[in-house]
Short mmCIF file of C-alpha atoms in Angstrom, two decimals:
data_model
loop_
_atom_site.label_atom_id
_atom_site.label_comp_id
_atom_site.label_asym_id
_atom_site.label_seq_id
_atom_site.Cartn_x
_atom_site.Cartn_y
_atom_site.Cartn_z
CA MET A 1 8.82 -34.00 -3.08
CA ARG A 2 5.63 -32.41 -2.30
CA GLU A 3 6.50 -28.98 -3.06
CA ILE A 4 6.89 -30.15 -6.66
CA LEU A 5 4.24 -32.68 -6.88
CA PRO A 6 2.01 -29.75 -8.01
CA THR A 7 4.11 -29.15 -11.72
CA LEU A 8 4.83 -32.90 -11.67
CA ALA A 9 0.66 -33.48 -11.89
CA GLY A 10 0.64 -31.08 -14.25
CA TRP A 11 2.74 -31.99 -17.04
CA HIS A 12 1.81 -35.89 -16.53
CA ALA A 13 -1.78 -35.15 -17.53
CA ALA A 14 -0.67 -33.63 -20.26
CA GLY A 15 0.89 -36.22 -21.52
CA ILE A 16 5.18 -34.70 -20.80
CA PRO A 17 7.70 -37.18 -19.98
CA PHE A 18 10.33 -36.23 -17.50
CA GLY A 19 13.05 -37.29 -15.38
CA LEU A 20 12.45 -37.95 -11.82
CA ALA A 21 15.61 -37.94 -9.65
CA THR A 22 14.48 -38.73 -6.21
CA VAL A 23 17.19 -39.25 -2.66
CA VAL A 24 16.44 -42.93 -1.75
CA ALA A 25 19.51 -43.42 0.68
CA VAL A 26 21.67 -41.50 2.77
CA SER A 27 25.04 -41.52 5.20
CA ARG A 28 27.44 -39.03 7.30
CA SER A 29 26.32 -35.07 6.53
CA ALA A 30 24.10 -35.25 3.23
CA PRO A 31 22.25 -31.87 3.03
CA ARG A 32 18.65 -34.00 1.68
CA GLY A 33 16.86 -36.95 3.47
CA PRO A 34 15.42 -39.89 1.77
CA GLY A 35 12.52 -38.37 -0.56
CA ALA A 36 14.00 -35.50 -1.61
CA ALA A 37 13.46 -35.07 -5.31
CA MET A 38 14.77 -33.30 -8.73
CA ALA A 39 12.74 -33.26 -11.99
CA VAL A 40 13.59 -32.19 -15.30
CA GLY A 41 11.22 -31.51 -18.11
CA PRO A 42 10.00 -29.75 -20.80
CA ASP A 43 12.01 -27.10 -22.67
CA ASP A 44 14.77 -28.48 -19.78
CA GLU A 45 12.92 -26.79 -16.71
CA VAL A 46 14.21 -27.69 -13.63
CA VAL A 47 12.04 -28.40 -9.91
CA GLY A 48 13.21 -29.13 -7.06
CA SER A 49 16.28 -29.97 -5.34
CA VAL A 50 18.77 -33.43 -4.24
CA SER A 51 21.29 -31.87 -2.50
CA GLY A 52 20.85 -28.15 -2.14
CA GLY A 53 23.32 -27.22 -5.60
CA CYS A 54 26.30 -29.64 -5.13
CA VAL A 55 25.64 -32.81 -7.80
CA GLU A 56 22.33 -30.58 -9.60
CA GLY A 57 23.95 -30.39 -12.57
CA ALA A 58 25.00 -33.84 -13.35
CA VAL A 59 21.35 -34.64 -12.13
CA PHE A 60 20.33 -32.71 -14.79
CA GLU A 61 22.38 -34.28 -17.45
CA LEU A 62 21.25 -38.47 -16.31
CA ALA A 63 17.64 -36.94 -16.06
CA GLN A 64 17.80 -35.94 -19.80
CA GLU A 65 19.38 -39.45 -20.38
CA VAL A 66 16.49 -41.13 -18.64
CA VAL A 67 14.17 -39.70 -20.48
CA ALA A 68 15.64 -40.23 -23.93
CA THR A 69 16.91 -43.40 -23.20
CA GLY A 70 13.69 -44.70 -20.86
CA GLU A 71 16.03 -46.40 -18.70
CA PRO A 72 15.93 -45.27 -15.36
CA SER A 73 19.39 -44.62 -13.29
CA LEU A 74 21.30 -45.51 -9.90
CA GLN A 75 23.83 -43.34 -9.25
CA THR A 76 25.66 -42.52 -5.88
CA PHE A 77 27.33 -39.10 -5.31
CA GLY A 78 29.88 -38.49 -2.73
CA TYR A 79 32.73 -35.94 -1.57
CA SER A 80 35.53 -36.76 -3.57
CA ASP A 81 39.10 -36.67 -1.10
CA ALA A 82 41.32 -36.03 -4.64
CA ASP A 83 40.08 -32.97 -6.31
CA ALA A 84 37.26 -31.23 -3.88
CA PHE A 85 36.16 -29.40 -7.29
CA ALA A 86 35.02 -32.76 -8.61
CA VAL A 87 31.08 -33.36 -9.12
CA GLY A 88 30.24 -34.32 -5.69
CA LEU A 89 29.69 -33.23 -1.86
CA THR A 90 31.68 -30.41 -0.39
CA CYS A 91 29.76 -31.25 2.81
CA GLY A 92 31.26 -34.56 3.13
CA GLY A 93 28.39 -36.49 2.83
CA GLU A 94 26.62 -39.10 -0.07
CA ILE A 95 23.37 -39.67 -0.95
CA THR A 96 22.33 -41.98 -3.33
CA LEU A 97 19.88 -41.12 -5.94
CA LEU A 98 17.21 -43.05 -8.37
CA VAL A 99 16.73 -41.42 -11.48
CA ARG A 100 13.53 -42.64 -13.28
CA PRO A 101 11.69 -41.56 -16.43
CA VAL A 102 8.10 -40.80 -16.00
CA THR A 103 5.21 -41.25 -18.79
CA ALA A 104 2.07 -42.12 -18.76
CA ASP A 105 2.90 -45.81 -20.00
CA SER A 106 5.87 -46.41 -16.91
CA ASP A 107 4.14 -45.26 -14.22
CA PRO A 108 -0.16 -44.50 -14.79
CA ALA A 109 -0.97 -43.97 -11.00
CA PHE A 110 1.33 -41.04 -10.18
CA GLY A 111 -1.93 -38.55 -11.06
CA ALA A 112 -3.89 -40.07 -8.53
CA VAL A 113 -0.88 -40.70 -6.13
CA ALA A 114 -0.21 -36.17 -6.76
CA GLY A 115 -4.57 -35.71 -6.28
CA SER A 116 -3.64 -37.84 -2.84
CA VAL A 117 -1.12 -35.85 -1.36
CA ALA A 118 -2.66 -32.88 -2.58
CA ALA A 119 -6.25 -34.10 -0.78
CA GLY A 120 -4.10 -35.05 2.73
CA GLU A 121 -5.25 -38.58 1.38
CA PRO A 122 -1.99 -40.79 2.78
CA VAL A 123 -0.63 -42.71 0.01
CA THR A 124 3.22 -44.76 -0.03
CA VAL A 125 4.72 -45.08 -3.38
CA ALA A 126 7.14 -48.56 -4.14
CA THR A 127 10.02 -48.04 -6.21
CA VAL A 128 12.33 -50.82 -7.42
CA VAL A 129 15.68 -49.17 -7.01
CA ASP A 130 17.80 -52.47 -7.92
CA GLY A 131 17.87 -55.94 -7.89
CA PRO A 132 16.45 -59.11 -10.31
CA ALA A 133 13.12 -57.24 -10.70
CA ARG A 134 11.98 -53.97 -13.10
CA GLN A 135 14.10 -50.95 -11.92
CA GLY A 136 11.79 -48.32 -11.91
CA ALA A 137 8.61 -50.18 -11.55
CA VAL A 138 6.25 -48.66 -9.42
CA LEU A 139 3.27 -49.77 -6.84
CA ALA A 140 1.64 -47.48 -5.48
CA VAL A 141 -0.18 -48.20 -1.99
CA TRP A 142 -3.22 -46.52 0.08
CA PRO A 143 -4.30 -47.39 3.25
CA ASP A 144 -7.30 -49.51 1.58
CA ARG A 145 -6.26 -50.03 -2.08
CA THR A 146 -3.05 -50.30 -4.02
CA ALA A 147 -2.24 -49.62 -8.10
CA GLY A 148 0.44 -50.41 -10.15
CA SER A 149 2.49 -53.54 -9.57
CA LEU A 150 6.47 -54.27 -8.81
CA GLY A 151 6.60 -57.57 -11.04
CA THR A 152 5.52 -60.81 -9.10
CA THR A 153 2.60 -61.21 -6.86
CA GLY A 154 4.63 -62.28 -3.81
CA LEU A 155 6.86 -58.86 -4.08
CA ASP A 156 3.52 -56.53 -4.67
CA VAL A 157 2.16 -58.24 -0.89
CA ALA A 158 5.23 -58.14 0.96
CA VAL A 159 5.43 -54.67 -0.44
CA THR A 160 2.26 -53.58 0.54
CA ALA A 161 1.94 -55.07 4.30
CA ASP A 162 5.91 -52.41 5.04
CA ALA A 163 4.22 -49.92 3.03
CA ARG A 164 1.18 -49.64 5.17
CA GLY A 165 3.45 -50.31 8.19
CA GLU A 166 5.66 -47.35 6.96
CA LEU A 167 2.45 -44.59 6.10
CA ALA A 168 1.71 -45.55 9.34
CA LEU A 169 4.32 -43.56 10.77
CA GLY A 170 5.21 -41.26 8.03
CA ALA A 171 8.55 -42.88 6.99
CA SER A 172 10.60 -43.14 3.96
CA VAL A 173 13.14 -46.18 3.54
CA LEU A 174 14.73 -48.85 1.88
CA ARG A 175 13.46 -52.43 2.11
CA HIS A 176 15.39 -55.44 0.66
CA TYR A 177 13.53 -58.82 -0.72
CA GLY A 178 13.85 -61.72 -2.69
CA PRO A 179 12.23 -61.61 -6.32
CA HIS A 180 8.82 -62.79 -4.89
CA GLY A 181 8.62 -61.27 -1.96
CA GLU A 182 10.73 -63.54 0.55
CA ARG A 183 11.73 -61.98 3.88
CA ARG A 184 15.27 -62.92 4.37
CA GLU A 185 16.57 -62.72 1.21
CA ASP A 186 18.24 -59.04 -0.05
CA ALA A 187 18.28 -59.34 -3.66
CA VAL A 188 15.40 -57.23 -4.56
CA THR A 189 15.81 -53.26 -3.15
CA VAL A 190 12.74 -50.93 -2.85
CA PHE A 191 12.40 -47.63 -1.78
CA LEU A 192 9.08 -46.93 -0.04
CA GLN A 193 8.41 -43.17 -0.34
CA SER A 194 5.41 -42.30 2.55
CA PHE A 195 3.33 -39.16 1.82
CA ALA A 196 1.99 -38.95 6.00
CA PRO A 197 2.71 -36.05 8.17
CA PRO A 198 4.70 -38.43 10.92
CA PRO A 199 2.20 -39.37 14.30
CA ARG A 200 2.40 -37.20 17.29
CA MET A 201 3.43 -37.97 20.31
CA LEU A 202 2.95 -35.98 23.46
CA VAL A 203 4.67 -36.28 26.07
CA PHE A 204 3.89 -35.05 29.43
CA GLY A 205 5.69 -34.35 32.72
CA ALA A 206 9.64 -33.89 31.93
CA ILE A 207 11.53 -36.21 34.22
CA ASP A 208 13.69 -39.45 33.63
CA TYR A 209 10.68 -41.23 32.11
CA ALA A 210 9.56 -38.76 29.97
CA ALA A 211 13.46 -38.51 28.71
CA ALA A 212 12.81 -42.07 28.11
CA VAL A 213 9.54 -42.09 26.00
CA ALA A 214 10.61 -39.68 23.92
CA ARG A 215 13.71 -41.07 23.18
CA ILE A 216 12.02 -44.41 21.62
CA GLY A 217 9.34 -42.64 20.43
CA ASP A 218 11.52 -40.57 18.19
CA PHE A 219 13.32 -44.13 17.64
CA LEU A 220 9.65 -45.27 16.17
CA GLY A 221 9.28 -42.02 13.99
CA TYR A 222 7.33 -40.19 16.25
CA ARG A 223 7.19 -36.36 16.17
CA VAL A 224 7.58 -35.81 19.95
CA THR A 225 7.11 -32.74 22.27
CA VAL A 226 8.00 -33.32 25.46
CA CYS A 227 5.49 -30.13 27.71
CA ASP A 228 5.84 -29.50 31.69
CA ALA A 229 5.07 -25.96 33.54
CA ARG A 230 8.15 -26.21 35.37
CA PRO A 231 11.11 -24.25 33.52
CA VAL A 232 13.73 -26.38 35.77
CA PHE A 233 12.59 -29.51 34.56
CA ALA A 234 11.64 -28.62 30.87
CA THR A 235 15.23 -27.66 29.25
CA PRO A 236 15.98 -28.56 25.59
CA LYS A 237 19.59 -30.26 27.27
CA ARG A 238 17.71 -33.05 28.70
CA PHE A 239 16.07 -34.55 25.64
CA PRO A 240 17.00 -35.59 22.16
CA ALA A 241 17.68 -32.65 19.84
CA ALA A 242 14.46 -33.68 17.76
CA VAL A 243 12.39 -33.53 20.92
CA GLU A 244 10.27 -30.36 21.12
CA VAL A 245 10.45 -29.31 24.84
CA VAL A 246 7.48 -26.79 25.79
CA VAL A 247 7.03 -24.72 29.13
CA ASP A 248 3.41 -24.65 29.56
CA TRP A 249 0.29 -25.85 31.94
CA PRO A 250 -0.16 -29.36 30.28
CA HIS A 251 -3.75 -29.37 29.89
CA ARG A 252 -3.57 -25.85 28.25
CA TYR A 253 -1.52 -26.78 26.21
CA LEU A 254 -2.98 -29.73 24.71
CA SER A 255 -6.06 -27.53 24.46
CA GLY A 256 -4.55 -25.61 21.73
CA THR A 257 -2.54 -28.71 19.87
CA VAL A 258 -4.45 -30.47 17.14
CA THR A 259 -4.68 -33.76 17.71
CA ASP A 260 -5.61 -36.91 15.42
CA ASP A 261 -6.74 -41.00 15.54
CA ARG A 262 -2.90 -41.56 15.11
CA THR A 263 -1.32 -39.07 18.29
CA VAL A 264 -0.32 -40.87 21.56
CA ILE A 265 -0.63 -39.04 24.65
CA CYS A 266 1.38 -40.40 27.74
CA VAL A 267 1.13 -38.54 30.78
CA LEU A 268 3.86 -38.94 32.90
CA THR A 269 3.43 -35.83 35.66
CA HIS A 270 2.05 -38.24 38.01
CA ASP A 271 0.41 -35.25 40.14
CA PRO A 272 -3.53 -34.85 40.37
CA LYS A 273 -3.05 -30.84 39.78
CA PHE A 274 -1.78 -31.61 36.55
CA ASP A 275 -3.02 -34.77 35.36
CA VAL A 276 -6.28 -35.01 36.27
CA PRO A 277 -6.87 -31.64 34.40
CA LEU A 278 -4.84 -32.96 31.68
CA LEU A 279 -6.83 -36.31 31.30
CA GLU A 280 -10.09 -34.55 30.69
CA GLU A 281 -8.75 -32.47 27.91
CA ALA A 282 -7.17 -35.58 26.19
CA LEU A 283 -10.16 -37.62 26.72
CA HIS A 284 -12.38 -35.78 25.11
CA ARG A 285 -10.43 -35.75 21.93
CA PRO A 286 -8.92 -38.01 19.40
CA ALA A 287 -5.98 -39.86 20.26
CA ALA A 288 -4.63 -43.21 19.36
CA TYR A 289 -3.69 -43.74 23.03
CA ILE A 290 -3.84 -41.80 26.22
CA GLY A 291 -1.97 -43.08 28.86
CA ALA A 292 -1.09 -42.38 32.64
CA MET A 293 1.78 -43.35 34.90
CA GLY A 294 0.75 -44.20 38.14
CA SER A 295 0.63 -46.94 40.99
CA ARG A 296 -2.90 -49.14 41.00
CA ARG A 297 -3.84 -46.92 44.08
CA THR A 298 -2.92 -43.24 42.41
CA HIS A 299 -5.20 -44.40 39.10
CA ASP A 300 -8.30 -45.10 41.16
CA GLU A 301 -8.18 -41.79 43.11
CA ARG A 302 -7.59 -39.97 40.14
CA ARG A 303 -10.23 -42.67 38.27
CA ALA A 304 -12.42 -41.07 40.60
CA ARG A 305 -11.93 -37.60 40.04
CA LEU A 306 -12.42 -37.84 36.36
CA ALA A 307 -15.41 -39.53 37.00
CA GLY A 308 -16.66 -36.39 39.49
CA SER A 309 -15.67 -34.32 37.12
CA GLY A 310 -18.76 -35.67 34.46
CA LEU A 311 -16.58 -37.66 32.33
CA THR A 312 -18.38 -41.04 30.89
CA GLU A 313 -17.49 -44.61 31.54
CA ALA A 314 -16.95 -44.95 27.72
CA GLU A 315 -14.38 -41.58 27.66
CA LEU A 316 -12.58 -43.38 31.03
CA SER A 317 -12.25 -46.56 29.22
CA ARG A 318 -10.06 -44.84 26.86
CA LEU A 319 -7.65 -44.26 29.52
CA ARG A 320 -4.96 -46.91 29.83
CA SER A 321 -3.69 -46.82 33.06
CA PRO A 322 -1.30 -47.52 34.81
CA LEU A 323 0.52 -47.33 31.55
CA GLY A 324 2.50 -49.94 29.42
CA LEU A 325 2.47 -53.83 29.18
CA ASP A 326 3.67 -55.78 32.31
CA LEU A 327 7.29 -56.53 30.78
CA GLY A 328 8.63 -56.33 35.11
CA ALA A 329 10.20 -53.08 33.75
CA ARG A 330 11.92 -51.38 36.52
CA THR A 331 14.26 -48.34 34.73
CA PRO A 332 13.07 -45.25 32.38
CA GLU A 333 14.81 -47.18 29.44
CA GLU A 334 12.74 -50.30 30.03
CA VAL A 335 9.65 -48.39 31.00
CA ALA A 336 10.08 -46.87 27.82
CA VAL A 337 10.11 -50.09 26.26
CA SER A 338 6.53 -51.31 28.22
CA VAL A 339 4.62 -48.03 27.28
CA ALA A 340 6.43 -48.56 23.47
CA ALA A 341 5.10 -51.96 23.35
CA GLU A 342 1.15 -51.09 24.12
CA ILE A 343 1.23 -48.84 21.65
CA VAL A 344 2.01 -50.75 18.66
CA ALA A 345 0.29 -53.36 20.39
CA LEU A 346 -2.61 -51.26 19.95
CA ARG A 347 -2.06 -49.99 17.01
CA TRP A 348 -1.92 -53.39 15.20
CA GLY A 349 -3.84 -55.43 17.38
CA GLY A 350 -1.32 -57.25 18.95
CA SER A 351 -2.20 -59.43 22.12
CA GLY A 352 1.04 -58.44 24.14
CA ALA A 353 1.77 -62.23 24.22
CA PRO A 354 4.65 -64.13 23.60
CA LEU A 355 4.31 -65.05 20.15
CA ALA A 356 5.63 -68.43 21.20
CA THR A 357 2.19 -68.99 22.28
CA THR A 358 0.35 -68.11 19.91
CA THR A 359 -0.68 -69.72 16.86
CA GLY A 360 -1.79 -68.23 13.61
CA ALA A 361 -0.03 -64.94 11.31
CA ILE A 362 2.15 -63.24 13.00
CA HIS A 363 1.13 -60.35 10.93
CA ALA A 364 -2.52 -58.81 10.95
CA SER A 365 -3.84 -58.59 7.73
CA ALA A 366 -6.13 -55.76 8.70
CA VAL A 367 -5.66 -52.37 8.27
CA HIS A 368 -4.93 -49.74 11.25
#
C-alpha cells in the first residue's frame, strides 16, 4: 500500500474515483500479507498487487464493478482442487479482499492519510469489512486525532483505542465488535491497517534467555535483533526464523544502529566487559525501555561502574535492572514473560499490580 499511495493520492486530489482492493485476511501460504493492495484508476490503469498475479484479473473486474455501482465487495480467493486452472491461488493459500470505491465523498480523509504516510507520521486506517455497519466505512486514527466515522460513536471509540494500540506495534489486523463497539461481540468486522514501522527490540547476549525473549518479542510485533560477539552462540538456528542474528561486539553494533522512542533494549550478556560499554552507549540514546539482567549484587556493581564512567543520575535512572516484573519466574520462558510484562506496563503506564486489586478503568485513556 505504501508504494502505491502517491499515485492514489494524485487520483483522489484530482477527484478521480478508483477501485481499491485490500488484503484483509490470509491463510496458509498466501503470497501477500494483510494490507497488500491493488487499485484500478482512470483509463483502467492498475497499480499494486494482491497476489503476485494469481487473481489480479478477477480483482481488476471487481474494482471496475465497485466503482460503477458504488458498492464495496468482500471476496475470498483460494486454490481450487477441482480445477487447478480456475481463478485462485496455485500456491494453495487463501486471501480475503475488501474491494471498495474511493471517492472524495466516501473517503474524504484519504489525502490526509496519504500525506501522513509520506511524511512518516504514524496513522491507522480502520475500515468496516462486514457486519451491521456500512461496509467500506473508514475511520482514520492518528495518535492525537481522528477523521471519519464507522457509523456509531461507540464503535468509533472502541476502534480508536484498538487502532492506537496496533499503531504502537505497526500491526495490521482484523478486529471484531458489536454494532456499538461492544467488546464481547463479533457482529462487525473491522480491518485495522497501521502505517508505522514495527518497533525494534534489540537483545544482547545469545543465551537461552535471549531465545525466549526474542520469541515473545516477535509475538508482540517487534522487529527483533539478537547480537552477541561470540559466533558459537549467535547462530540463526537457535532463534525464530523472523529474528535477525548479528555477530558483533554489542556496544559497537548499537553505536551504528538507529534507535527511537519505541525501541526496546534488553541486555542479557551478564558480563561486565560486554554490558558496561553497551549500557554506556544505550543510556545516551533514545529508547522506550533499557533493561539489564543480573542479580542485585551484579546490578550494584554495574551501576557503580556506569557512574564511574560519567553517566548522570538522570541517565542511570532509565535503567531497569534487574529487568522484568516480580512474577517469581524461573525458566527462560517465564523470565521472558516477566520482561514482556514490564515492557507493556511501561509503554501504557500500567502499575504491574493484579487487576483485582485496582479500581477504575482497566485501559488507560492516555496516548503513549
